[in-house]
mmCIF file of C-alpha atoms and ligand atoms in Angstrom:
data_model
loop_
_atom_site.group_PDB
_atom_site.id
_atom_site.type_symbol
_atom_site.label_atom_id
_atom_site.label_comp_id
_atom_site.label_asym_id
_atom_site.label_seq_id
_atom_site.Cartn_x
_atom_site.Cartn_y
_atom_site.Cartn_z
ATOM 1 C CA UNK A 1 19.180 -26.738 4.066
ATOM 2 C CA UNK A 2 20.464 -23.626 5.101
ATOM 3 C CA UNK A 3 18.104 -20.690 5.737
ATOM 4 C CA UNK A 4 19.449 -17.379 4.137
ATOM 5 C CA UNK A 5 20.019 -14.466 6.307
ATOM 6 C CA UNK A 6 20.103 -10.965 5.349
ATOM 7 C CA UNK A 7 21.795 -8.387 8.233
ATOM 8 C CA UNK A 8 21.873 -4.837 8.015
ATOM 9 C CA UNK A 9 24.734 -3.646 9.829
ATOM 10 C CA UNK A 10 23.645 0.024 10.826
ATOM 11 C CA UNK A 11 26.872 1.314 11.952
ATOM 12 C CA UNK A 12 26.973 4.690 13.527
ATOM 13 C CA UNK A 13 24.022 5.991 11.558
ATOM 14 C CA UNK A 14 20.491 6.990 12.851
ATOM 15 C CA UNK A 15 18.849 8.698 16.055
ATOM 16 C CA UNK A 16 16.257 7.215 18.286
ATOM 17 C CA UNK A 17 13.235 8.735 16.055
ATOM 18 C CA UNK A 18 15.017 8.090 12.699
ATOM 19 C CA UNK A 19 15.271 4.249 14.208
ATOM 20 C CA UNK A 20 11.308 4.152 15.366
ATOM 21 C CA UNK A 21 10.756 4.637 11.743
ATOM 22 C CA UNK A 22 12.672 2.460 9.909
ATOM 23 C CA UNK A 23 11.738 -0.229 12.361
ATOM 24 C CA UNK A 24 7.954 0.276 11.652
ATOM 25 C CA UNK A 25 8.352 0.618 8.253
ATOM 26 C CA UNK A 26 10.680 -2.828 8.164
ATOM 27 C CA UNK A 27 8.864 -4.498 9.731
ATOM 28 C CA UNK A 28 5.311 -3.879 7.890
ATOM 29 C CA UNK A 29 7.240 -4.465 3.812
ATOM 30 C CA UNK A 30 8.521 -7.960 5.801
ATOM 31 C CA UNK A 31 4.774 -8.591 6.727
ATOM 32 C CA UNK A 32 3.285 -7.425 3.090
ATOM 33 C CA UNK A 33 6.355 -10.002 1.825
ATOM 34 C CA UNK A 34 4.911 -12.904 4.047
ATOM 35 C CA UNK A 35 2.008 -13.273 2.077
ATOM 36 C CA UNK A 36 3.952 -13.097 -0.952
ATOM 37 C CA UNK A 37 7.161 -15.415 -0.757
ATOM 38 C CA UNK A 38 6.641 -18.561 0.220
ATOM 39 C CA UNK A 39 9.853 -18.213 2.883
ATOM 40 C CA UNK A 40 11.497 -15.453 3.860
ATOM 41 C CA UNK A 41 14.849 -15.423 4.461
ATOM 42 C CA UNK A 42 16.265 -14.574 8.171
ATOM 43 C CA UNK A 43 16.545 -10.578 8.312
ATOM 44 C CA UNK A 44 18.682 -9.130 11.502
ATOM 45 C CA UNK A 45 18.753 -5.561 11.888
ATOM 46 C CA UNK A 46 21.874 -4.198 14.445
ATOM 47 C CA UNK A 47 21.549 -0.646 14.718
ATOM 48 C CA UNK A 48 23.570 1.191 17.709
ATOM 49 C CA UNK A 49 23.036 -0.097 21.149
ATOM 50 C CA UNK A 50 20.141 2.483 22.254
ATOM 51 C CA UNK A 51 18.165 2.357 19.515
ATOM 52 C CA UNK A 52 18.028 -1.613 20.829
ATOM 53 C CA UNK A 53 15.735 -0.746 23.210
ATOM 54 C CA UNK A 54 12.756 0.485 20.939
ATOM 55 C CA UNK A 55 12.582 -3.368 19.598
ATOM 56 C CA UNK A 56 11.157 -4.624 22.959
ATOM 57 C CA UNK A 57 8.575 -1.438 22.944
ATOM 58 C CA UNK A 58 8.160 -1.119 19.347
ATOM 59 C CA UNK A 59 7.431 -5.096 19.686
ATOM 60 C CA UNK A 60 6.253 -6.521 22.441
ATOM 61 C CA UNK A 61 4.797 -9.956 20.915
ATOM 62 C CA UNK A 62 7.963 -10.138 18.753
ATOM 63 C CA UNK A 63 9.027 -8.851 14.909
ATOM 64 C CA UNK A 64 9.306 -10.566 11.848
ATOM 65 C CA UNK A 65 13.038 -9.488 11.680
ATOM 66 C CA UNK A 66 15.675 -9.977 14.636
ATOM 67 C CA UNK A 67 17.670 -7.821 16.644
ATOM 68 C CA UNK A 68 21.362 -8.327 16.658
ATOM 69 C CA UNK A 69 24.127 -5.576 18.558
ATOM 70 C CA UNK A 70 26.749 -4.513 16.338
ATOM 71 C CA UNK A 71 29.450 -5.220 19.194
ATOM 72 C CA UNK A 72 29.439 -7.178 22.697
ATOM 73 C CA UNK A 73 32.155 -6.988 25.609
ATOM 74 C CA UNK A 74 34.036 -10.421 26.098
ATOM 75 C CA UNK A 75 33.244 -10.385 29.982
ATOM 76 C CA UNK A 76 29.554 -10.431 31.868
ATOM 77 C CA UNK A 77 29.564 -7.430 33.751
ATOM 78 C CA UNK A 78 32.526 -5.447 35.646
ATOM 79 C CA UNK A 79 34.595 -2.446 35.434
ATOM 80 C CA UNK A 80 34.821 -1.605 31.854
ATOM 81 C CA UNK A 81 33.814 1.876 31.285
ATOM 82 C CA UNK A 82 31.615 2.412 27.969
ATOM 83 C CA UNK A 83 31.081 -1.256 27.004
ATOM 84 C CA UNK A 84 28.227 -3.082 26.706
ATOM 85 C CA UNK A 85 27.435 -6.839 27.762
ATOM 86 C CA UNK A 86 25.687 -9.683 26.541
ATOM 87 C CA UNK A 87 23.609 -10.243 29.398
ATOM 88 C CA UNK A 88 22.349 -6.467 28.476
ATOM 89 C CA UNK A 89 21.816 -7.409 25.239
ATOM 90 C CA UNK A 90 19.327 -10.312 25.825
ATOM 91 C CA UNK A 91 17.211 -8.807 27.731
ATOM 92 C CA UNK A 92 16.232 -6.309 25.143
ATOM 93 C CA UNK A 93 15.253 -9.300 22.653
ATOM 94 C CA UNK A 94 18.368 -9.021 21.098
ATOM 95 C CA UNK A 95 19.644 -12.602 19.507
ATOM 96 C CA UNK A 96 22.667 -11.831 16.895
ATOM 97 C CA UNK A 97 26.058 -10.308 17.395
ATOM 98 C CA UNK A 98 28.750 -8.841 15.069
ATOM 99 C CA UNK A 99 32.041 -9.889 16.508
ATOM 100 C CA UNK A 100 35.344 -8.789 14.859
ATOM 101 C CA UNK A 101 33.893 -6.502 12.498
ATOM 102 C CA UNK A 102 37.351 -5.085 10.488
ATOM 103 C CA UNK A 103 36.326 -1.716 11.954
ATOM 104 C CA UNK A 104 36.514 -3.062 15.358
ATOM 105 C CA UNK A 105 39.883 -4.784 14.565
ATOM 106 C CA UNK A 106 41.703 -1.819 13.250
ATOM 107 C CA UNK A 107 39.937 0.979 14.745
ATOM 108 C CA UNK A 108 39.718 -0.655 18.260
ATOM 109 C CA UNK A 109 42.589 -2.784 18.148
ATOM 110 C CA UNK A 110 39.915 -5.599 19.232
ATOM 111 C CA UNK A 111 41.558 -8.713 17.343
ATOM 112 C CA UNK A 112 42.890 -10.383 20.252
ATOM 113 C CA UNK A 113 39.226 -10.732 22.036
ATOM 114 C CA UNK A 114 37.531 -11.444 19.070
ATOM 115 C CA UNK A 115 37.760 -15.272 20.517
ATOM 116 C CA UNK A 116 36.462 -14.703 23.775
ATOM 117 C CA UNK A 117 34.017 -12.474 22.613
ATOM 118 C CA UNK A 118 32.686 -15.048 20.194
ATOM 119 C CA UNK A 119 32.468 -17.644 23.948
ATOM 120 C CA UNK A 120 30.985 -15.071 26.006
ATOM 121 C CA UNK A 121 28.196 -14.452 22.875
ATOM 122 C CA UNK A 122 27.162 -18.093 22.523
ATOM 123 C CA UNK A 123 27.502 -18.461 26.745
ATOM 124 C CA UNK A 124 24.363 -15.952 26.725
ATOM 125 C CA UNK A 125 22.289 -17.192 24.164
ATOM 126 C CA UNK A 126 23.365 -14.850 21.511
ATOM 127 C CA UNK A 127 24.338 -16.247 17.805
ATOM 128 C CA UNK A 128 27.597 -14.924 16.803
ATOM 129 C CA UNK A 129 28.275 -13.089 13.322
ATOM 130 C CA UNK A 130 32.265 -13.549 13.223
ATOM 131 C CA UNK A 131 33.509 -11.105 10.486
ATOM 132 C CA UNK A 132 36.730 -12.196 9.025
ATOM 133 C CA UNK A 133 38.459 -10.305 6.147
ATOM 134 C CA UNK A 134 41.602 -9.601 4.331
ATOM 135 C CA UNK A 135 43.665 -6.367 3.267
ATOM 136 C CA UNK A 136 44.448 -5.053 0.285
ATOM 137 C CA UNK A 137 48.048 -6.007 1.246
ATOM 138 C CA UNK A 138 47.113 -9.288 2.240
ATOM 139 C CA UNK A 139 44.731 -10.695 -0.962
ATOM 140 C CA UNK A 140 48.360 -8.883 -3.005
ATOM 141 C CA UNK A 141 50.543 -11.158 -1.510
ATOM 142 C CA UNK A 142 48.294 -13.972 -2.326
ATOM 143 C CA UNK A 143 47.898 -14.136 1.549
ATOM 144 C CA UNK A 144 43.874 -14.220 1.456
ATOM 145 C CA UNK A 145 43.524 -17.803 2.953
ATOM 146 C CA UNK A 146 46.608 -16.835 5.614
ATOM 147 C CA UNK A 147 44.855 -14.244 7.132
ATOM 148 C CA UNK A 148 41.264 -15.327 6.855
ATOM 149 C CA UNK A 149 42.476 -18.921 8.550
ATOM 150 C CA UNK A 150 44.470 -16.940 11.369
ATOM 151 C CA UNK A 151 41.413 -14.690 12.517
ATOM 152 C CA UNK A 152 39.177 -18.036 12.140
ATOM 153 C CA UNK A 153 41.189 -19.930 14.557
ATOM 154 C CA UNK A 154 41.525 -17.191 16.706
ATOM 155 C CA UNK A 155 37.806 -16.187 16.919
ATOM 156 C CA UNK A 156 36.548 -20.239 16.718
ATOM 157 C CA UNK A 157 39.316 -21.550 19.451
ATOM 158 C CA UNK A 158 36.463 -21.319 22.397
ATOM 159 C CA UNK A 159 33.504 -22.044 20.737
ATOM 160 C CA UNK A 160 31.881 -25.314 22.171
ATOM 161 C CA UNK A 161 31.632 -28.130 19.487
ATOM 162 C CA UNK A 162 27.864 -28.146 20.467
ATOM 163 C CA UNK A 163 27.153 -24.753 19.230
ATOM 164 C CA UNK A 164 28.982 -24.867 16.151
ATOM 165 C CA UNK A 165 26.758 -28.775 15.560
ATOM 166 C CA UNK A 166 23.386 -27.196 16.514
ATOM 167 C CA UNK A 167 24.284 -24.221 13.706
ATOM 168 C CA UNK A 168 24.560 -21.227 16.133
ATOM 169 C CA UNK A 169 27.613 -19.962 13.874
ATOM 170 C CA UNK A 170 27.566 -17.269 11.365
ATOM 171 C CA UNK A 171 30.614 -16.058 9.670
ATOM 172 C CA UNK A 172 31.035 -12.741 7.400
ATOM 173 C CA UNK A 173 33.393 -12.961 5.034
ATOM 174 C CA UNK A 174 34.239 -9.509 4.274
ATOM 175 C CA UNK A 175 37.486 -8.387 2.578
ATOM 176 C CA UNK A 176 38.612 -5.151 4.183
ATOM 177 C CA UNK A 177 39.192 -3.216 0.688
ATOM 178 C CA UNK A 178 35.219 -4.233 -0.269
ATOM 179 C CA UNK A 179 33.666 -2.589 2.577
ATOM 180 C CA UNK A 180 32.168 1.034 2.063
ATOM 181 C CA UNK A 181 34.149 1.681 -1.050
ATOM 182 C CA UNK A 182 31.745 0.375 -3.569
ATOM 183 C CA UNK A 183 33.659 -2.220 -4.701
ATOM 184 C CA UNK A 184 32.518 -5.521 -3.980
ATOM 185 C CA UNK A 185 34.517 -8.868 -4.821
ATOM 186 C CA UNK A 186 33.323 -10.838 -7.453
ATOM 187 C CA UNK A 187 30.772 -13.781 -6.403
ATOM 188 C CA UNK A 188 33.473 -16.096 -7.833
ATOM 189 C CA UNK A 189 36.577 -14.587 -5.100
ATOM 190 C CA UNK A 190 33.482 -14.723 -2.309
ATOM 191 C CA UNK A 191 32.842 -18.271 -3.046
ATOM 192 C CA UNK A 192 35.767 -19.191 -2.744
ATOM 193 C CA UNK A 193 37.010 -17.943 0.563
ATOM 194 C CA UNK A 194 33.881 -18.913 1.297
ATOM 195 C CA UNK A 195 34.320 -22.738 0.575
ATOM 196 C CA UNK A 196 37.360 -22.384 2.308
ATOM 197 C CA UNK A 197 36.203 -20.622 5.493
ATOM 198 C CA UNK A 198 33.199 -23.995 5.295
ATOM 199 C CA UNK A 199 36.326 -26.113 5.112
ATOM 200 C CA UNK A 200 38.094 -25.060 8.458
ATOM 201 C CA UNK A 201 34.753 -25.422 10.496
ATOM 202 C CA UNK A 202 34.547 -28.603 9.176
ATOM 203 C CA UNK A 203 37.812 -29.189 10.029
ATOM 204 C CA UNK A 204 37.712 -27.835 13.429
ATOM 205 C CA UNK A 205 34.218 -29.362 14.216
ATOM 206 C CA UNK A 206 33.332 -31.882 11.768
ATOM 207 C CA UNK A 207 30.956 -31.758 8.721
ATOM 208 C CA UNK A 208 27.626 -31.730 10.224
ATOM 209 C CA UNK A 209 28.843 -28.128 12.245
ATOM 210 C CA UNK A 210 30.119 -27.187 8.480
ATOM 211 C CA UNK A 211 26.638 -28.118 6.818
ATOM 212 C CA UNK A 212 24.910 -25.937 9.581
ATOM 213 C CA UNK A 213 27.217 -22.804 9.647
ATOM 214 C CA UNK A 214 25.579 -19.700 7.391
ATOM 215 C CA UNK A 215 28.589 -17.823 5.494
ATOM 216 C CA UNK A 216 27.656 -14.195 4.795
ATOM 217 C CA UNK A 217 28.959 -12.191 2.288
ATOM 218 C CA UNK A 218 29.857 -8.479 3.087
ATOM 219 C CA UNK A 219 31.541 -5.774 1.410
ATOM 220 C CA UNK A 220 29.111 -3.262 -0.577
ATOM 221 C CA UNK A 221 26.092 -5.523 -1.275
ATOM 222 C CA UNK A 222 23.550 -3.752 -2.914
ATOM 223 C CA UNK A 223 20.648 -4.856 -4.690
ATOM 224 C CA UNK A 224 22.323 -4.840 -7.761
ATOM 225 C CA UNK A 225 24.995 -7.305 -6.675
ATOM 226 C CA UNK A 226 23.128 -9.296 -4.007
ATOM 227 C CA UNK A 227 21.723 -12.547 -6.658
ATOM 228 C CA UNK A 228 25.318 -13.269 -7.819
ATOM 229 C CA UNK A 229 26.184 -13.873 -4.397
ATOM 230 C CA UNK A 230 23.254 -15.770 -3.388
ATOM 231 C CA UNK A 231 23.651 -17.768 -6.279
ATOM 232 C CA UNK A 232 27.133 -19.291 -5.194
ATOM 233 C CA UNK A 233 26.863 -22.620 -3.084
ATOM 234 C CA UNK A 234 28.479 -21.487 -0.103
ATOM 235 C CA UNK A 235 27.317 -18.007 0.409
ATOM 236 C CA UNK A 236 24.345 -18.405 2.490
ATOM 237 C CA UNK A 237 23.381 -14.465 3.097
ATOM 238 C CA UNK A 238 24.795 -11.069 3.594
ATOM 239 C CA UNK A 239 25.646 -8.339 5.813
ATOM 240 C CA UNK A 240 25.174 -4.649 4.522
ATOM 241 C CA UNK A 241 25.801 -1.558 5.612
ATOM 242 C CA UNK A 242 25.207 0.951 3.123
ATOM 243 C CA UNK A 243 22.393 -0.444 1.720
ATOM 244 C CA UNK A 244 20.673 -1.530 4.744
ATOM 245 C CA UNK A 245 20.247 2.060 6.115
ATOM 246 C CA UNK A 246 17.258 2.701 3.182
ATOM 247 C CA UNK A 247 14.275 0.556 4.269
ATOM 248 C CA UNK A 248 12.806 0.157 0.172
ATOM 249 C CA UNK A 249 16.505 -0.911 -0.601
ATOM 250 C CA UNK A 250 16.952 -3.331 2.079
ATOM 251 C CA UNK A 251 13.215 -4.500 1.724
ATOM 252 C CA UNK A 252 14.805 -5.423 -1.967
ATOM 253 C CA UNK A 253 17.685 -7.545 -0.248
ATOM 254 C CA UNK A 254 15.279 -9.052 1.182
ATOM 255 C CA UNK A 255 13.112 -10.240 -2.088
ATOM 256 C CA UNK A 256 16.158 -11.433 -3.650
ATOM 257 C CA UNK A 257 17.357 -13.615 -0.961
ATOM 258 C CA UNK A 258 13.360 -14.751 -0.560
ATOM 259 C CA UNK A 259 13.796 -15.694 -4.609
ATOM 260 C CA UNK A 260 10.970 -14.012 -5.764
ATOM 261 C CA UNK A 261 10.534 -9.594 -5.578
ATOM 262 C CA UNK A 262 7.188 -8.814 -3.983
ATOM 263 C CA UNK A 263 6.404 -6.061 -6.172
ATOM 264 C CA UNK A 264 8.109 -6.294 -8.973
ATOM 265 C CA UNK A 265 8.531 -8.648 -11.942
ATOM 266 C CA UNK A 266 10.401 -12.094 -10.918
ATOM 267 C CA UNK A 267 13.699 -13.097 -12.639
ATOM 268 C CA UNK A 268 14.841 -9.387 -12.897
ATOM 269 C CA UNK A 269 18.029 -10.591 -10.838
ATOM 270 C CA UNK A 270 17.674 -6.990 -9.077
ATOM 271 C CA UNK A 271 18.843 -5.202 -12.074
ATOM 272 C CA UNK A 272 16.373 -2.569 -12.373
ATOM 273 C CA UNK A 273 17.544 -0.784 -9.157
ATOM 274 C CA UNK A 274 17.286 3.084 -9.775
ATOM 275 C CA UNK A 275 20.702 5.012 -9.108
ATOM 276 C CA UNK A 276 18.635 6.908 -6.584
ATOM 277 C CA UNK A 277 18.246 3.863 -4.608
ATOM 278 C CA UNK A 278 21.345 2.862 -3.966
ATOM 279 C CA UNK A 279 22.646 4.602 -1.399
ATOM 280 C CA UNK A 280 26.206 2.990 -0.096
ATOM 281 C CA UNK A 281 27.211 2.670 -3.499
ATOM 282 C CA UNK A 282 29.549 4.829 -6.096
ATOM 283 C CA UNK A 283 32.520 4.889 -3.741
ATOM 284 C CA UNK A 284 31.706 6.922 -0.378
ATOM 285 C CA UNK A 285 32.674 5.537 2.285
ATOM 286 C CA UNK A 286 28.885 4.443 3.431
ATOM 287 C CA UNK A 287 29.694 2.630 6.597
HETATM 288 P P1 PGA B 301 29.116 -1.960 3.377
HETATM 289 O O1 PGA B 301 29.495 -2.450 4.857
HETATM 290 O O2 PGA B 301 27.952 -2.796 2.934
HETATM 291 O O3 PGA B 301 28.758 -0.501 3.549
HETATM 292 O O4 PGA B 301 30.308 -2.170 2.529
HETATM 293 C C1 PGA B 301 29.478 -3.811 5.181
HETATM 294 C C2 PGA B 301 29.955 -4.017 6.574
HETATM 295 O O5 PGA B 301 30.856 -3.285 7.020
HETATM 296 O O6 PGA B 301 29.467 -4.895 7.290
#
């Protein structure tokens, strides 16, 4: 059984003090939802790299959510001006990456070190999440599986058969035309690039590494859209932007993904979601 796992993917939002306060306030709804839900799912919050350093003071014992980094430098220390590596990361408490995030890719022209980026991550102890993710172009040309299998291989071609076994693989599927614009794929197009991206891990490593690999979901997730997603066999979580940067909204991801809402009625499927709290959604570009 795979253990769900909600990320918030903070982007470029939020200052040091804005941070302190979400991270407070996350971290006492996940507590209040403890005593309610009989599991939680896995939460990761990745704001931007300073405000990773208020985790270890904020939380000294520890958090009921993780940290992840929203990027990580393929090599262990050296010359490289502005980056950030994952020894650096560690020692701040930090245990989740995004690698290959499409904003990284086209923004950053990082595709080609998506791979070694995903082999330096695991080297230090941190667990991967590998975005992968069509175009417009691409799912139009019916090229969807093309490009999502390219960027696997590429970003899977140094990971060590014992990491992918033991389950320290997440992969984010997230089509490129979904994110920030408000328009999410349908659960039934996730699933099944989904299924597919299950298939080549299992191909690559075998079907006990393909059991124990989560699949995320991104591309504007909000509460509203969050339980047909969950509900599909081989989407396993999500990772938000938008609608993780609200703490009551994310707290909601949450409460889906733990099956049951905390504070409100059960079997509501999220559906009673105020426009006001949906921030990431009606088209902006949120991210
Ligand atoms: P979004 O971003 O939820 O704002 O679409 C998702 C992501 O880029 O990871």
């Amino acid at each position: 059984m795979r253990t769900p796992l909600i990320a918030a993917n903070w982007k470029m939002h939020k200052t040091w003090p804005e941070a302190a306060t979400d991270f407070t306030a996350l971290e006492g709804g996940l507590a209040a939802r403890k005593a309610v839900h009989a599991a939680l799912p896995d939460v990761v919050v990745c704001p931007p790299y300073p405000m990773l350093a208020l985790y270890p003071l904020l939380f000294p014992g520890g958090a009921s959510f993780a940290l992840g980094a929203q990027n990580v430098h393929h090599e262990a220390s050296g010359a490289y001006t502005g980056e950030v590596s994952a020894p650096m990361l560690t020692v701040l408490g930090v245990a989740y990456v995004i690698v290959g995030h499409s904003e990284r890719r086209r923004d950053f022209g990082e595709d080609a070190v998506v791979g070694a980026k995903v082999a330096r991550a695991l080297e230090h102890d941190l667990t991967p999440i590998v975005c992968v993710g069509e175009t417009l172009d691409a799912r139009r040309a019916g090229e969807t599986e093309a490009a999502v299998g390219a960027q696997l291989a590429a970003a899977l071609a140094a990971v060590p058969p014992e990491a992918a076994a033991a389950g320290r693989l997440v992969i984010a599927y997230e089509p490129v035309w979904a994110i920030g614009t408000g328009a999410a794929a349908t659960p039934e197009a996730a699933q099944a690039v989904a299924r597919f991206i299950r298939a080549e891990v299992a191909e690559r490593f075998g079907a006990q590494a393909a059991e124990a690999t989560r699949i995320l979901y991104g591309g504007s997730v909000t509460a509203d859209n969050l339980g047909g997603f969950l509900a599909e066999p081989d989407i396993d979580g999500a990772l938000v932007g938008g609608a993780s940067l609200d703490v009551r909204h994310f707290l909601r991801l949450v409460d889906l993904a733990a099956g049951r809402p905390a504070d409100r009625p059960a079997h509501d499927g999220g559906r009673t979601a105020a426009a006001g709290e949906r921030p990431g959604a009606a088209g902006e570009r949120s991210g």
